[in-house]
Amino acid sequence: MKIDRLFSNRNIILFATVFFAVWVFFFDRNNYIDSRALNQKIREMEREKNFYLHKMQEDSAVIAGLKDSAFLERFARENFRMHRPDEVIYLLDEN
């Protein structure tokens, strides 16, 4: 009698449903855990992509500015500490 109740249609369907859910969440090639990790990696790469696109725009603006002689001189002075031969430059430590 108990064996008949154990193998009833309702219990078999319940077991199959639970087995399928466990299989999909943990053992399948496209399981839930791997999907979460891949989605997180996609979001991280999208942030990196936006960062580099922004940096490319900034660098393009600098490159366009380097065609102007006044901007070129200011850029060289600020970034490479260049100066004219008759100038004295004082560097201040910001600490």
Coordinates of N, CA, C and O in Angstrom, one line a residue:
M1 N 0.8 -1.2 0.0 CA 0.0 0.0 0.0 C 0.9 1.3 0.0 O 0.6 2.2 -0.7
K2 N 1.9 1.3 0.8 CA 2.8 2.5 0.8 C 3.5 2.6 -0.5 O 3.8 3.8 -0.9
I3 N 3.9 1.6 -1.1 CA 4.6 1.6 -2.4 C 3.7 2.3 -3.4 O 4.1 3.1 -4.3
D4 N 2.4 1.9 -3.4 CA 1.5 2.5 -4.4 C 1.4 4.0 -4.2 O 1.3 4.8 -5.1
R5 N 1.4 4.5 -2.9 CA 1.3 5.9 -2.6 C 2.6 6.6 -3.0 O 2.6 7.7 -3.4
L6 N 3.7 5.9 -2.9 CA 5.0 6.5 -3.2 C 5.2 6.7 -4.7 O 5.7 7.7 -5.1
F7 N 4.6 5.8 -5.5 CA 4.7 5.9 -6.9 C 3.5 6.5 -7.6 O 3.2 6.2 -8.7
S8 N 2.7 7.2 -6.9 CA 1.5 7.8 -7.5 C 1.9 8.9 -8.5 O 3.0 9.4 -8.5
N9 N 1.0 9.2 -9.4 CA 1.3 10.2 -10.5 C 1.7 11.5 -9.9 O 2.6 12.2 -10.4
R10 N 1.0 11.9 -8.8 CA 1.3 13.2 -8.2 C 2.8 13.3 -7.6 O 3.5 14.2 -7.8
N11 N 3.2 12.2 -7.0 CA 4.6 12.2 -6.4 C 5.6 12.1 -7.6 O 6.7 12.7 -7.4
I12 N 5.3 11.4 -8.6 CA 6.3 11.3 -9.7 C 6.4 12.6 -10.4 O 7.5 13.1 -10.7
I13 N 5.3 13.4 -10.6 CA 5.4 14.7 -11.2 C 6.1 15.6 -10.3 O 7.0 16.4 -10.7
L14 N 5.9 15.6 -9.0 CA 6.6 16.4 -8.0 C 8.1 16.1 -8.0 O 8.9 17.0 -8.1
F15 N 8.5 14.8 -8.0 CA 9.9 14.5 -8.1 C 10.5 14.9 -9.4 O 11.6 15.5 -9.3
A16 N 9.9 14.8 -10.5 CA 10.4 15.2 -11.8 C 10.6 16.7 -11.8 O 11.6 17.2 -12.3
T17 N 9.7 17.4 -11.2 CA 9.8 18.9 -11.2 C 10.9 19.3 -10.4 O 11.7 20.2 -10.8
V18 N 11.1 18.8 -9.2 CA 12.2 19.1 -8.3 C 13.5 18.7 -8.9 O 14.5 19.5 -8.9
F19 N 13.6 17.5 -9.5 CA 14.8 17.1 -10.1 C 15.2 18.0 -11.3 O 16.3 18.4 -11.4
F20 N 14.2 18.4 -12.1 CA 14.5 19.3 -13.2 C 15.0 20.7 -12.7 O 16.0 21.2 -13.2
A21 N 14.4 21.2 -11.6 CA 14.8 22.5 -11.1 C 16.2 22.4 -10.5 O 17.0 23.3 -10.8
V22 N 16.5 21.4 -9.8 CA 17.9 21.2 -9.3 C 18.9 21.1 -10.4 O 19.9 21.7 -10.4
W23 N 18.5 20.3 -11.4 CA 19.4 20.1 -12.5 C 19.7 21.5 -13.2 O 20.8 21.8 -13.5
V24 N 18.7 22.2 -13.5 CA 18.8 23.5 -14.2 C 19.6 24.5 -13.4 O 20.5 25.2 -13.9
F25 N 19.4 24.6 -12.1 CA 20.0 25.5 -11.2 C 21.5 25.2 -11.0 O 22.3 26.1 -10.8
F26 N 21.8 23.9 -10.9 CA 23.2 23.6 -10.5 C 24.0 22.8 -11.4 O 25.2 23.0 -11.5
F27 N 23.5 21.9 -12.2 CA 24.3 21.0 -13.0 C 24.3 21.2 -14.5 O 25.1 20.7 -15.2
D28 N 23.3 22.0 -15.0 CA 23.2 22.2 -16.4 C 24.4 23.1 -16.9 O 25.0 23.8 -16.1
R29 N 24.7 23.0 -18.2 CA 25.8 23.9 -18.7 C 25.5 25.3 -18.6 O 26.4 26.2 -18.4
N30 N 24.3 25.7 -18.7 CA 23.8 27.1 -18.5 C 23.1 27.3 -17.2 O 22.1 27.9 -17.1
N31 N 23.8 26.9 -16.1 CA 23.1 26.9 -14.8 C 23.0 28.4 -14.3 O 23.6 29.3 -14.8
Y32 N 22.3 28.5 -13.2 CA 21.9 29.8 -12.7 C 23.2 30.5 -12.1 O 23.4 31.7 -12.3
I33 N 24.0 29.8 -11.4 CA 25.2 30.3 -10.8 C 26.2 30.9 -11.9 O 26.7 32.0 -11.8
D34 N 26.4 30.1 -12.9 CA 27.3 30.6 -14.0 C 26.7 31.8 -14.7 O 27.4 32.7 -15.1
S35 N 25.4 31.8 -14.9 CA 24.7 32.9 -15.6 C 24.9 34.2 -14.8 O 25.1 35.2 -15.3
R36 N 24.7 34.1 -13.4 CA 24.9 35.3 -12.6 C 26.4 35.8 -12.7 O 26.6 37.0 -12.8
A37 N 27.3 34.9 -12.7 CA 28.7 35.3 -12.9 C 29.0 36.0 -14.2 O 29.7 37.0 -14.3
L38 N 28.4 35.4 -15.3 CA 28.6 35.9 -16.6 C 27.9 37.3 -16.7 O 28.5 38.2 -17.3
N39 N 26.8 37.5 -16.1 CA 26.1 38.8 -16.2 C 26.9 39.8 -15.4 O 27.0 41.0 -15.9
Q40 N 27.5 39.4 -14.3 CA 28.3 40.4 -13.6 C 29.5 40.8 -14.4 O 29.9 42.0 -14.4
K41 N 30.1 39.8 -15.1 CA 31.3 40.1 -15.9 C 30.9 41.1 -17.1 O 31.6 42.0 -17.5
I42 N 29.7 40.8 -17.6 CA 29.2 41.7 -18.7 C 29.0 43.1 -18.2 O 29.4 44.1 -18.9
R43 N 28.4 43.3 -17.0 CA 28.3 44.7 -16.5 C 29.6 45.3 -16.2 O 29.8 46.5 -16.5
E44 N 30.6 44.6 -15.7 CA 31.9 45.1 -15.5 C 32.6 45.5 -16.8 O 33.2 46.6 -16.9
M45 N 32.4 44.7 -17.8 CA 33.0 45.1 -19.1 C 32.3 46.3 -19.8 O 33.0 47.1 -20.5
E46 N 31.0 46.4 -19.6 CA 30.3 47.6 -20.1 C 30.8 48.9 -19.4 O 31.0 49.9 -20.0
R47 N 31.1 48.8 -18.1 CA 31.6 49.9 -17.4 C 33.0 50.3 -17.9 O 33.3 51.5 -18.1
E48 N 33.8 49.3 -18.2 CA 35.2 49.5 -18.7 C 35.1 50.1 -20.1 O 35.8 51.0 -20.5
K49 N 34.1 49.6 -20.9 CA 33.9 50.1 -22.3 C 33.6 51.6 -22.2 O 34.1 52.5 -22.9
N50 N 32.6 52.0 -21.3 CA 32.2 53.4 -21.2 C 33.4 54.2 -20.7 O 33.6 55.4 -21.1
F51 N 34.2 53.7 -19.8 CA 35.4 54.4 -19.3 C 36.4 54.7 -20.4 O 36.8 55.9 -20.6
Y52 N 36.7 53.7 -21.2 CA 37.6 53.9 -22.3 C 37.0 54.8 -23.4 O 37.8 55.5 -24.1
L53 N 35.7 54.7 -23.7 CA 35.1 55.6 -24.7 C 35.3 57.1 -24.2 O 35.6 58.0 -25.0
H54 N 35.1 57.3 -22.9 CA 35.2 58.6 -22.3 C 36.7 59.1 -22.4 O 36.9 60.2 -22.8
K55 N 37.6 58.2 -22.1 CA 39.0 58.6 -22.2 C 39.4 58.9 -23.7 O 40.2 59.8 -24.0
M56 N 38.8 58.1 -24.6 CA 39.1 58.4 -26.1 C 38.6 59.8 -26.5 O 39.3 60.5 -27.2
Q57 N 37.5 60.2 -26.0 CA 36.9 61.5 -26.3 C 37.9 62.6 -25.7 O 38.1 63.6 -26.3
E58 N 38.3 62.4 -24.5 CA 39.2 63.4 -23.8 C 40.5 63.4 -24.6 O 41.0 64.5 -24.9
D59 N 41.1 62.3 -25.0 CA 42.3 62.3 -25.8 C 42.2 62.9 -27.2 O 43.1 63.6 -27.7
S60 N 41.0 62.7 -27.8 CA 40.8 63.3 -29.1 C 40.7 64.8 -29.0 O 41.2 65.5 -29.8
A61 N 40.1 65.3 -27.9 CA 40.1 66.8 -27.6 C 41.5 67.3 -27.4 O 41.9 68.4 -27.9
V62 N 42.4 66.6 -26.7 CA 43.7 67.0 -26.5 C 44.5 67.0 -27.8 O 45.2 68.0 -28.1
I63 N 44.3 66.0 -28.6 CA 45.0 65.9 -29.9 C 44.6 67.0 -30.8 O 45.4 67.6 -31.5
A64 N 43.3 67.3 -30.8 CA 42.8 68.5 -31.6 C 43.4 69.8 -31.1 O 43.7 70.7 -31.9
G65 N 43.5 69.9 -29.8 CA 44.1 71.1 -29.2 C 45.6 71.3 -29.5 O 46.1 72.4 -29.6
L66 N 46.3 70.2 -29.7 CA 47.7 70.3 -30.0 C 48.0 70.9 -31.3 O 49.2 71.3 -31.6
K67 N 47.1 71.1 -32.2 CA 47.3 71.8 -33.4 C 47.4 73.3 -33.2 O 47.9 74.0 -34.1
D68 N 46.9 73.8 -32.1 CA 47.0 75.2 -31.7 C 48.3 75.4 -31.0 O 48.6 74.7 -30.0
S69 N 49.1 76.4 -31.4 CA 50.4 76.6 -30.8 C 50.4 77.0 -29.3 O 51.2 76.6 -28.5
A70 N 49.4 77.8 -29.0 CA 49.2 78.3 -27.6 C 48.9 77.1 -26.7 O 49.5 76.9 -25.6
F71 N 48.0 76.2 -27.1 CA 47.7 75.0 -26.3 C 48.8 74.1 -26.3 O 49.1 73.5 -25.2
L72 N 49.6 74.0 -27.4 CA 50.7 73.1 -27.4 C 51.8 73.5 -26.4 O 52.4 72.7 -25.7
E73 N 52.0 74.8 -26.3 CA 53.0 75.4 -25.3 C 52.5 75.1 -23.9 O 53.3 74.7 -23.1
R74 N 51.2 75.4 -23.6 CA 50.7 75.1 -22.3 C 50.8 73.7 -21.9 O 51.2 73.3 -20.8
F75 N 50.5 72.8 -22.9 CA 50.5 71.4 -22.6 C 51.9 70.9 -22.3 O 52.1 70.1 -21.4
A76 N 52.9 71.4 -23.1 CA 54.3 71.0 -22.8 C 54.8 71.5 -21.5 O 55.5 70.9 -20.7
R77 N 54.4 72.7 -21.1 CA 54.8 73.3 -19.8 C 54.2 72.5 -18.6 O 54.9 72.2 -17.7
E78 N 52.9 72.2 -18.7 CA 52.2 71.5 -17.6 C 52.6 70.0 -17.5 O 52.8 69.5 -16.4
N79 N 52.8 69.3 -18.6 CA 53.0 67.9 -18.6 C 54.5 67.5 -18.6 O 54.8 66.5 -18.0
F80 N 55.3 68.3 -19.2 CA 56.7 67.9 -19.4 C 57.7 68.9 -18.7 O 58.9 68.8 -18.8
R81 N 57.1 69.9 -18.0 CA 57.9 70.9 -17.3 C 58.9 71.6 -18.2 O 60.0 71.9 -17.8
M82 N 58.5 71.9 -19.4 CA 59.4 72.6 -20.3 C 59.3 74.1 -20.0 O 58.3 74.6 -19.5
H83 N 60.4 74.8 -20.3 CA 60.4 76.2 -20.1 C 61.3 76.9 -21.1 O 62.1 76.2 -21.8
R84 N 61.2 78.2 -21.3 CA 62.1 78.9 -22.2 C 63.4 79.0 -21.5 O 63.6 79.0 -20.3
P85 N 64.5 79.3 -22.3 CA 65.8 79.4 -21.7 C 66.0 80.5 -20.7 O 66.8 80.4 -19.7
D86 N 65.3 81.6 -20.8 CA 65.4 82.7 -19.9 C 64.4 82.7 -18.7 O 64.4 83.6 -17.9
E87 N 63.7 81.6 -18.5 CA 62.7 81.5 -17.5 C 63.3 80.7 -16.3 O 64.1 79.8 -16.5
V88 N 62.8 81.0 -15.1 CA 63.0 80.2 -13.9 C 61.7 79.6 -13.4 O 60.7 80.3 -13.3
I89 N 61.7 78.3 -13.2 CA 60.4 77.7 -12.8 C 60.6 77.2 -11.3 O 61.6 76.6 -11.0
Y90 N 59.6 77.5 -10.5 CA 59.7 77.0 -9.1 C 58.6 75.9 -9.0 O 57.4 76.2 -9.3
L91 N 59.0 74.7 -8.6 CA 58.0 73.6 -8.4 C 57.7 73.5 -6.9 O 58.6 73.5 -6.0
L92 N 56.4 73.5 -6.6 CA 55.9 73.4 -5.2 C 55.4 72.0 -5.0 O 54.6 71.5 -5.8
D93 N 55.8 71.5 -3.9 CA 55.3 70.2 -3.5 C 53.9 70.3 -2.9 O 53.7 71.1 -2.0
E94 N 53.0 69.5 -3.3 CA 51.6 69.7 -2.8 C 51.3 68.9 -1.6 O 50.2 68.9 -1.1
N95 N 52.3 68.3 -1.0 CA 52.0 67.5 0.2 C 51.8 68.3 1.4 O 52.0 69.1 2.0

